[in-house]
mmCIF file of C-alpha atoms in Angstrom:
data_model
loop_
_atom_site.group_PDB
_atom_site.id
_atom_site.type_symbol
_atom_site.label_atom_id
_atom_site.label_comp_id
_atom_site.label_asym_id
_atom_site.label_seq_id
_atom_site.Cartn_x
_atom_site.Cartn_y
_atom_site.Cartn_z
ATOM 1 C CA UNK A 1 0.000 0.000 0.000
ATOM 2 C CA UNK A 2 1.312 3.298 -0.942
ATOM 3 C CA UNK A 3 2.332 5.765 1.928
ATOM 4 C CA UNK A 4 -0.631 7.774 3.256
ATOM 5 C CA UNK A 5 -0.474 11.575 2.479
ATOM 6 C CA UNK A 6 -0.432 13.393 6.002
ATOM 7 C CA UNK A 7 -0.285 10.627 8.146
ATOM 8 C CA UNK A 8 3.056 10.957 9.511
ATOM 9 C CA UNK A 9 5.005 14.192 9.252
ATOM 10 C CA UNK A 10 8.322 11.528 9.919
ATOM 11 C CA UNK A 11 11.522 12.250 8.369
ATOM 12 C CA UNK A 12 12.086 8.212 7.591
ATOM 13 C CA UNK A 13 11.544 9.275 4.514
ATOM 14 C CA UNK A 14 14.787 11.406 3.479
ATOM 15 C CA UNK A 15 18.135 10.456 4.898
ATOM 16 C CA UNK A 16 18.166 14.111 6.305
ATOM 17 C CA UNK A 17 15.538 16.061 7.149
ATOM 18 C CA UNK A 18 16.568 18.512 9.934
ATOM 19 C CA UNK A 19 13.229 20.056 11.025
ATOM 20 C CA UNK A 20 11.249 16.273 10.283
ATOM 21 C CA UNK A 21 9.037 18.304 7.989
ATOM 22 C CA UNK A 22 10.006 17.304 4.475
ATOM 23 C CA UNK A 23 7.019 15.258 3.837
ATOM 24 C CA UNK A 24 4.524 17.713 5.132
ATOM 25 C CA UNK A 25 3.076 19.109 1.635
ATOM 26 C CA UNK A 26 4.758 16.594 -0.833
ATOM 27 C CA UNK A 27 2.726 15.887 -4.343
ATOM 28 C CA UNK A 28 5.153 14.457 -6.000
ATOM 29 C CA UNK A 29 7.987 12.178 -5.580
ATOM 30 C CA UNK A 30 9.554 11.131 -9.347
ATOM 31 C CA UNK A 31 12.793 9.408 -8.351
ATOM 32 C CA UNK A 32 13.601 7.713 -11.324
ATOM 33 C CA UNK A 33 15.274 4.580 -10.408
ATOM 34 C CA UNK A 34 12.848 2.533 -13.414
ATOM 35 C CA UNK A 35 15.138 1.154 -15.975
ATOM 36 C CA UNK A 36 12.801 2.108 -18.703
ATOM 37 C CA UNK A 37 9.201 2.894 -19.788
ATOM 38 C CA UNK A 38 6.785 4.587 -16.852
ATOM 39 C CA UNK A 39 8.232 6.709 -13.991
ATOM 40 C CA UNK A 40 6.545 6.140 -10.839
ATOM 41 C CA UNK A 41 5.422 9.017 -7.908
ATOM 42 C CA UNK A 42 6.948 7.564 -4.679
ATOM 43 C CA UNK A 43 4.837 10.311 -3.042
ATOM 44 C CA UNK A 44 1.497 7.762 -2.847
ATOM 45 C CA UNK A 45 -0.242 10.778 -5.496
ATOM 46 C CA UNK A 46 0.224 8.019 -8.635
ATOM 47 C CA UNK A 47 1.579 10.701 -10.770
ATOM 48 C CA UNK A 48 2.990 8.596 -13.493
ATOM 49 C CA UNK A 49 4.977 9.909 -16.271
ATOM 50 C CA UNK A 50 4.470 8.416 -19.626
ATOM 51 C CA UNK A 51 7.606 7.791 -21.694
ATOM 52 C CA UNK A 52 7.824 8.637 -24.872
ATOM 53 C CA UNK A 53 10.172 7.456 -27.537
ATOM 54 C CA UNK A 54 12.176 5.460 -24.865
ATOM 55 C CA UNK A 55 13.714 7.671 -21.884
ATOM 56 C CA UNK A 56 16.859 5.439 -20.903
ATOM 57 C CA UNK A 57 18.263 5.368 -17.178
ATOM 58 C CA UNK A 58 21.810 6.201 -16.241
ATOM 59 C CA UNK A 59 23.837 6.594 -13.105
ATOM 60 C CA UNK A 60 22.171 9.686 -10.816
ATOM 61 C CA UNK A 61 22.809 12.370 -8.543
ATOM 62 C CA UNK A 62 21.279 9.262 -6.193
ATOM 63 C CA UNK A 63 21.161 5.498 -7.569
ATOM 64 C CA UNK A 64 19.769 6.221 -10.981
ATOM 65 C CA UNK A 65 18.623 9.147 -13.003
ATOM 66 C CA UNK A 66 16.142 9.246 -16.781
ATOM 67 C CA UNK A 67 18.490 10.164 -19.425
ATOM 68 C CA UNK A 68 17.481 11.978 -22.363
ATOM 69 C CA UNK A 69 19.035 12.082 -25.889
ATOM 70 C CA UNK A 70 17.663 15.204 -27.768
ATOM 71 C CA UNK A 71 18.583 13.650 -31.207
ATOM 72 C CA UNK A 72 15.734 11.081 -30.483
ATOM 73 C CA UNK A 73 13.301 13.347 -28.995
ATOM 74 C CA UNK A 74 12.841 11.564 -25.898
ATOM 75 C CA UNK A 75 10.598 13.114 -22.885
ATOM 76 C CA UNK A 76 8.935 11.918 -19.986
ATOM 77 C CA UNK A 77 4.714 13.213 -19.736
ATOM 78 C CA UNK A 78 1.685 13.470 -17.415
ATOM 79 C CA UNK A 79 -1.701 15.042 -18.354
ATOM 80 C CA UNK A 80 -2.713 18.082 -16.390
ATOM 81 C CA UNK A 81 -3.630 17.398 -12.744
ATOM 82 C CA UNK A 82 -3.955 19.786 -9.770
ATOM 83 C CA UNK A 83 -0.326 18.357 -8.619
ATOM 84 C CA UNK A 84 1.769 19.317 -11.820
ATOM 85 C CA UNK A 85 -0.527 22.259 -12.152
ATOM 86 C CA UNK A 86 -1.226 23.831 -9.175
ATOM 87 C CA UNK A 87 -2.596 27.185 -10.366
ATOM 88 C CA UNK A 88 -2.359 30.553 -8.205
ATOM 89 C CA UNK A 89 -1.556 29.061 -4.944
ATOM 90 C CA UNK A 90 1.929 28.013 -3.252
ATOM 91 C CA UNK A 91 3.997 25.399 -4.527
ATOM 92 C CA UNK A 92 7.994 24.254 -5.239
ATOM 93 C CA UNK A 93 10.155 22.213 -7.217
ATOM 94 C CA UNK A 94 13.063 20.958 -6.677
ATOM 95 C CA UNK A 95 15.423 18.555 -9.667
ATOM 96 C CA UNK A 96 18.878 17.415 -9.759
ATOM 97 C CA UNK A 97 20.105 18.305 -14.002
ATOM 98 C CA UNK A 98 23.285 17.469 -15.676
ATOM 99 C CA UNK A 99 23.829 19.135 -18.867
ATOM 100 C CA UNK A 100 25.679 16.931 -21.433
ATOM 101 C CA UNK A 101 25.950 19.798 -23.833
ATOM 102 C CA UNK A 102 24.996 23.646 -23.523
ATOM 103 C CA UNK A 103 24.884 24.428 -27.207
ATOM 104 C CA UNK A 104 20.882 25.746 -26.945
ATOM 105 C CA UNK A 105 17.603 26.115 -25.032
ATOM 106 C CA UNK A 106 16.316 22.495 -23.356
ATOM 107 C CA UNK A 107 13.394 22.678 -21.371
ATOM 108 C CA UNK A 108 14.047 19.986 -17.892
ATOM 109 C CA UNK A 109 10.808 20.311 -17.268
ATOM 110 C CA UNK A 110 7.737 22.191 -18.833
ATOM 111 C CA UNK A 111 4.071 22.769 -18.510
ATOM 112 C CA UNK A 112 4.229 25.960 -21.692
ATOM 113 C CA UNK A 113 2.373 25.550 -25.098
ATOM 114 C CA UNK A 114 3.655 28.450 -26.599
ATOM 115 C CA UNK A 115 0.308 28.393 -29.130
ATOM 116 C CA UNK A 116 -1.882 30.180 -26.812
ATOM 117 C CA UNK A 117 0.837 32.459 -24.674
ATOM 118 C CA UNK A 118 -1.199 35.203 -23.413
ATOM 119 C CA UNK A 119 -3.812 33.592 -22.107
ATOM 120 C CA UNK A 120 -2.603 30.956 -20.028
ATOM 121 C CA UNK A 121 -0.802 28.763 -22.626
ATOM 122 C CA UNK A 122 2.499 28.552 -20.575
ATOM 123 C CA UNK A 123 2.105 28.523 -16.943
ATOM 124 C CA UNK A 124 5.772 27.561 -16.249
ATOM 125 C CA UNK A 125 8.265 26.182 -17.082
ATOM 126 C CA UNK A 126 12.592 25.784 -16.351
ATOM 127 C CA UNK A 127 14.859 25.639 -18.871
ATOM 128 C CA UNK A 128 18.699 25.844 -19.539
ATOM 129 C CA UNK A 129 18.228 29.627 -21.333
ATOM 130 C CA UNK A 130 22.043 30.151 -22.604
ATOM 131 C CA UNK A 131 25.638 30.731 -21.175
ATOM 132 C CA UNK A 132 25.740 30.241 -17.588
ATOM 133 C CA UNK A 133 22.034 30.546 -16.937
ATOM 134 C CA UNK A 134 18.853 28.175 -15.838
ATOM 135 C CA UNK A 135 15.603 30.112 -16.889
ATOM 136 C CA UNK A 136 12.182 29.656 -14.722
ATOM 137 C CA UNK A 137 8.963 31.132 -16.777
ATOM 138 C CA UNK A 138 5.760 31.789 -14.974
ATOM 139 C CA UNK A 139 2.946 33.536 -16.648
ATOM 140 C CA UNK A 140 0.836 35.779 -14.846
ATOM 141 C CA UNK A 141 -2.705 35.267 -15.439
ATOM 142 C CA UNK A 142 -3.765 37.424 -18.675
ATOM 143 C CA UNK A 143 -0.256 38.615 -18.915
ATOM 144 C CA UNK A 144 2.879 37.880 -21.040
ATOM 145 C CA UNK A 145 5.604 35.887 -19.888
ATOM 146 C CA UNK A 146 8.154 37.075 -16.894
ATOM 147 C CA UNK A 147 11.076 35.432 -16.335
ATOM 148 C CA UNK A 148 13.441 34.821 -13.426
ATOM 149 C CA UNK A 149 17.226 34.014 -14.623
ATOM 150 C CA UNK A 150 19.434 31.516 -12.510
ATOM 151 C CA UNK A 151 22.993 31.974 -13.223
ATOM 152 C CA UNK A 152 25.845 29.338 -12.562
ATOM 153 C CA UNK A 153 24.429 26.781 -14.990
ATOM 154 C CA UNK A 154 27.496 24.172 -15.847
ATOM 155 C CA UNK A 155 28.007 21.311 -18.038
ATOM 156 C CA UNK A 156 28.809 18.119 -16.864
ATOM 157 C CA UNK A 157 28.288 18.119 -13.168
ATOM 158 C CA UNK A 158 25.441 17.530 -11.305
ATOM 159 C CA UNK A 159 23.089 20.784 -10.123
ATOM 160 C CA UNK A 160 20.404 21.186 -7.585
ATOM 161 C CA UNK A 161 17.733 23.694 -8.612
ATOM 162 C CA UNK A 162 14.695 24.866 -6.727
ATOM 163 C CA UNK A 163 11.643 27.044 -8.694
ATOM 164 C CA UNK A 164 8.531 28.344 -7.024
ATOM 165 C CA UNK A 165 5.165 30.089 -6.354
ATOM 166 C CA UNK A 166 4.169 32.409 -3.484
ATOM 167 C CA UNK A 167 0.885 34.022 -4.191
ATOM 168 C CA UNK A 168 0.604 35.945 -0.896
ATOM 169 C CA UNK A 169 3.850 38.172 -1.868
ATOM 170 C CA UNK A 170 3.033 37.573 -5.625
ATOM 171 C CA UNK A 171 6.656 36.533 -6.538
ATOM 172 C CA UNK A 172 7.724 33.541 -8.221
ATOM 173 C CA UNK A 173 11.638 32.280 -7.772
ATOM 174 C CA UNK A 174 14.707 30.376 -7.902
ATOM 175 C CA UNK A 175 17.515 28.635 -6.549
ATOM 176 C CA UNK A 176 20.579 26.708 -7.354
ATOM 177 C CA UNK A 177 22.354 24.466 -5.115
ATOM 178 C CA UNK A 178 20.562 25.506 -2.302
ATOM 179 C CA UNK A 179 21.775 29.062 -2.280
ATOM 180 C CA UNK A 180 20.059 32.577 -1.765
ATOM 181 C CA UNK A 181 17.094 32.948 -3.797
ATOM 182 C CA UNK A 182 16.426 34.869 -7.039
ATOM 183 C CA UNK A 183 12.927 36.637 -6.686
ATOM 184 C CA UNK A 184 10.470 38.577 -9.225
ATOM 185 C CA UNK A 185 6.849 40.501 -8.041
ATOM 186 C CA UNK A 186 4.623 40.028 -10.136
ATOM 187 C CA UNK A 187 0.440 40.388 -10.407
ATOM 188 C CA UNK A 188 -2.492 38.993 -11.096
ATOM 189 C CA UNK A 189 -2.208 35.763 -9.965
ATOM 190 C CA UNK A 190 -0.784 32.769 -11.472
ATOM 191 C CA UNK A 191 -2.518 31.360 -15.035
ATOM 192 C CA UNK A 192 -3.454 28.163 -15.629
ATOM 193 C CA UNK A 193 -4.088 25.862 -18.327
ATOM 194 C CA UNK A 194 -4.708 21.907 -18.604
ATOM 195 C CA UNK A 195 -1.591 21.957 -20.779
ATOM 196 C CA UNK A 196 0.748 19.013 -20.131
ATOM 197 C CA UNK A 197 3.537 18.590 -18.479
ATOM 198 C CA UNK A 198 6.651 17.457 -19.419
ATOM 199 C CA UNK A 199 9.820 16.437 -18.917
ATOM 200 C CA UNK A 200 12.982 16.925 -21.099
ATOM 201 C CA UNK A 201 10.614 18.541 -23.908
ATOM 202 C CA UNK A 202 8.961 21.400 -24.851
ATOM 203 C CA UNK A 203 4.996 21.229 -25.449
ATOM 204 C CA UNK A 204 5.642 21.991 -29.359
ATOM 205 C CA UNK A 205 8.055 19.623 -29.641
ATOM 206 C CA UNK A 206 11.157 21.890 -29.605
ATOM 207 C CA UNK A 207 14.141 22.655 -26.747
ATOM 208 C CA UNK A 208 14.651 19.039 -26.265
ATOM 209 C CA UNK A 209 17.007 18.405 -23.196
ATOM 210 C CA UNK A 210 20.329 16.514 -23.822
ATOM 211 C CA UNK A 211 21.529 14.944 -20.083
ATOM 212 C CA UNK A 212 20.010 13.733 -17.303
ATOM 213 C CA UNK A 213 17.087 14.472 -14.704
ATOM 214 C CA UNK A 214 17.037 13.000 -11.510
ATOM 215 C CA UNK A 215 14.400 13.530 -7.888
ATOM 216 C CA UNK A 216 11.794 15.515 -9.075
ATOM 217 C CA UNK A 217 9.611 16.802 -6.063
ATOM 218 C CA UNK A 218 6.806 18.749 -5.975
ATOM 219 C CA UNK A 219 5.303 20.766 -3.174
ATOM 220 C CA UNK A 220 2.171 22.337 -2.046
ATOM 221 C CA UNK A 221 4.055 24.916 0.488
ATOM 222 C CA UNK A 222 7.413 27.064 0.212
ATOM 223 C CA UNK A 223 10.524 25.297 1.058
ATOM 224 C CA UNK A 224 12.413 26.499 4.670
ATOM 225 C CA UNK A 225 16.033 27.404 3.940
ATOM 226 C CA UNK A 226 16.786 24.362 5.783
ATOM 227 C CA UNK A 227 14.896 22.224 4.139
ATOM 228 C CA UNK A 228 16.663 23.710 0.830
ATOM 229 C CA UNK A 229 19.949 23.014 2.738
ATOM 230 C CA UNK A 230 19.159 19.361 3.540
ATOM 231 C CA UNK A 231 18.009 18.532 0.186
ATOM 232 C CA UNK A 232 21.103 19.758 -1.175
ATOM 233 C CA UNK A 233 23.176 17.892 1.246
ATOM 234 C CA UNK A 234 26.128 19.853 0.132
ATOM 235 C CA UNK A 235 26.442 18.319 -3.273
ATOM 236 C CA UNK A 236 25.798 14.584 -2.392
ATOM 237 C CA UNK A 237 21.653 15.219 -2.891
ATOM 238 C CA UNK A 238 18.976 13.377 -0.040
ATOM 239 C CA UNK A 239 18.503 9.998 -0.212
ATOM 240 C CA UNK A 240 14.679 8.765 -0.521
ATOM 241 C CA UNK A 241 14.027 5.929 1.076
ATOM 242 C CA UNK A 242 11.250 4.299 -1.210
ATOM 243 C CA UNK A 243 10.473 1.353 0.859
ATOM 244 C CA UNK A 244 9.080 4.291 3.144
ATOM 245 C CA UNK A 245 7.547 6.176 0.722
ATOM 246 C CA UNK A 246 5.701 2.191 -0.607
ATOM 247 C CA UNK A 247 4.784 1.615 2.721
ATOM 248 C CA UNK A 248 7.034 -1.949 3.126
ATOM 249 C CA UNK A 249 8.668 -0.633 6.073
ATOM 250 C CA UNK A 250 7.181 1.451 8.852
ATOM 251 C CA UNK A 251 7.843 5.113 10.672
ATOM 252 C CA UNK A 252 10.235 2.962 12.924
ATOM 253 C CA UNK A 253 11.990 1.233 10.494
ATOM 254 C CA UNK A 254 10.228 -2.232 10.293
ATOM 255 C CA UNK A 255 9.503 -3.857 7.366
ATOM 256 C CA UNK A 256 5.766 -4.567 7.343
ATOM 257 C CA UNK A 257 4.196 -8.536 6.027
ATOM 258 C CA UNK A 258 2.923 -8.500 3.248
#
């Protein structure tokens, strides 16, 4: 049986969690350790990503990773849902990326038809933009595009990045590798759109991503710098333990009968 959401606010699920609040709020929980075909949501939310044209696996920021080859325009998908597209409310991602190659624009993950861009087409979406910089998108509702820039992006080597929503102070922002955070105000609340979301693609089928994704997590609540600092883990990323999160064992460690 899959872990309950908001029975147990128990850190047995990370290997650190300093404040034993990481799974208070957590939608999503993509860790990628499938060899091939679906991704599974550890979080007990059955968010499963489709695969499409054959997402391989490859070693991770932790145990394995979904590695994506933009000459065979390979992505990972899931149709709108309230979890991937959470509207004008409060909500973070984090990701672990490794660029193999920085020669253009690749989307990591996406939820932006650009067909329909002023009204509500492209909600979000985080990108490698161009030398040295991550890009995170957010469309305000009935407005054009605004865009927070993340610089230090590097090929090669494993990055944390963190992108969110706070409707109460209207800004949207961004981290990477757990440091100070890149804010922008905007208003008018946060569109939406039942576009879908994707991973490694663009909606149009453009800014494929060359390298690898791994730990996708998605929140209902802004992360505490702590939190951001434990996820991190100075480089070595937070372990999940699944067997937690697919309710084998128990808060104290015991594996259950099945």
């Amino acid at each position: 049986a899959p872990f309950l959401m908001g029975a147990s606010k128990s850190s047995n699920a990370f290997q650190l969690d300093t404040g034993r609040a990481l799974m208070s709020g957590l939608r999503i929980a993509w860790t990628f350790e499938e060899a091939s075909g679906s991704r599974f949501d550890r979080s007990g939310n059955t968010n499963t990503l489709a695969d499409n044209n054959t997402v391989a696996v490859s070693t991770g920021r932790i145990d394995s990773a979904a590695l994506f080859v933009s000459a065979n325009s390979e992505y990972l998908s899931i149709a709108d849902n309230a979890d991937v597209g959470p509207g004008d409310v409060t909500w973070s991602l984090t990701c672990w990326v490794y660029l193999n190659t920085t020669a253009g624009r690749m989307a990591i993950v996406s939820k932006a038809n650009p067909d329909n861009p002023n009204l509500g087409g492209r909600p979000y979406k985080l990108t490698y933009y161009d030398t040295n910089r991550y890009g995170f998108q957010l469309q305000p509702a009935g407005a054009g595009d605004r865009e927070v820039f993340i610089t230090g992006a590097s090929l090669n080597v494993w990055q944390f990045l963190e992108i969110g929503h706070d409707p109460t102070s209207d800004t949207f922002y961004g981290t990477l590798n757990g440091g100070g955070r890149v804010t922008l105000e905007v208003s008018g609340g946060f569109a939406t759109s039942g576009t879908t979301f994707e991973v490694g693609r663009r909606q149009n089928n453009t800014q494929f991503l060359d390298g690898l994704v791994d730990e996708i997590f998605i929140w209902n609540r802004t992360l505490g710098t702590a939190e951001l600092s434990d996820l991190y883990r100075a480089g070595s990323g937070n372990r999940v333990n699944t067997d937690y999160l697919d309710g084998r064992i128990d808060e104290a460690g015991i594996w259950k009968k099945v």
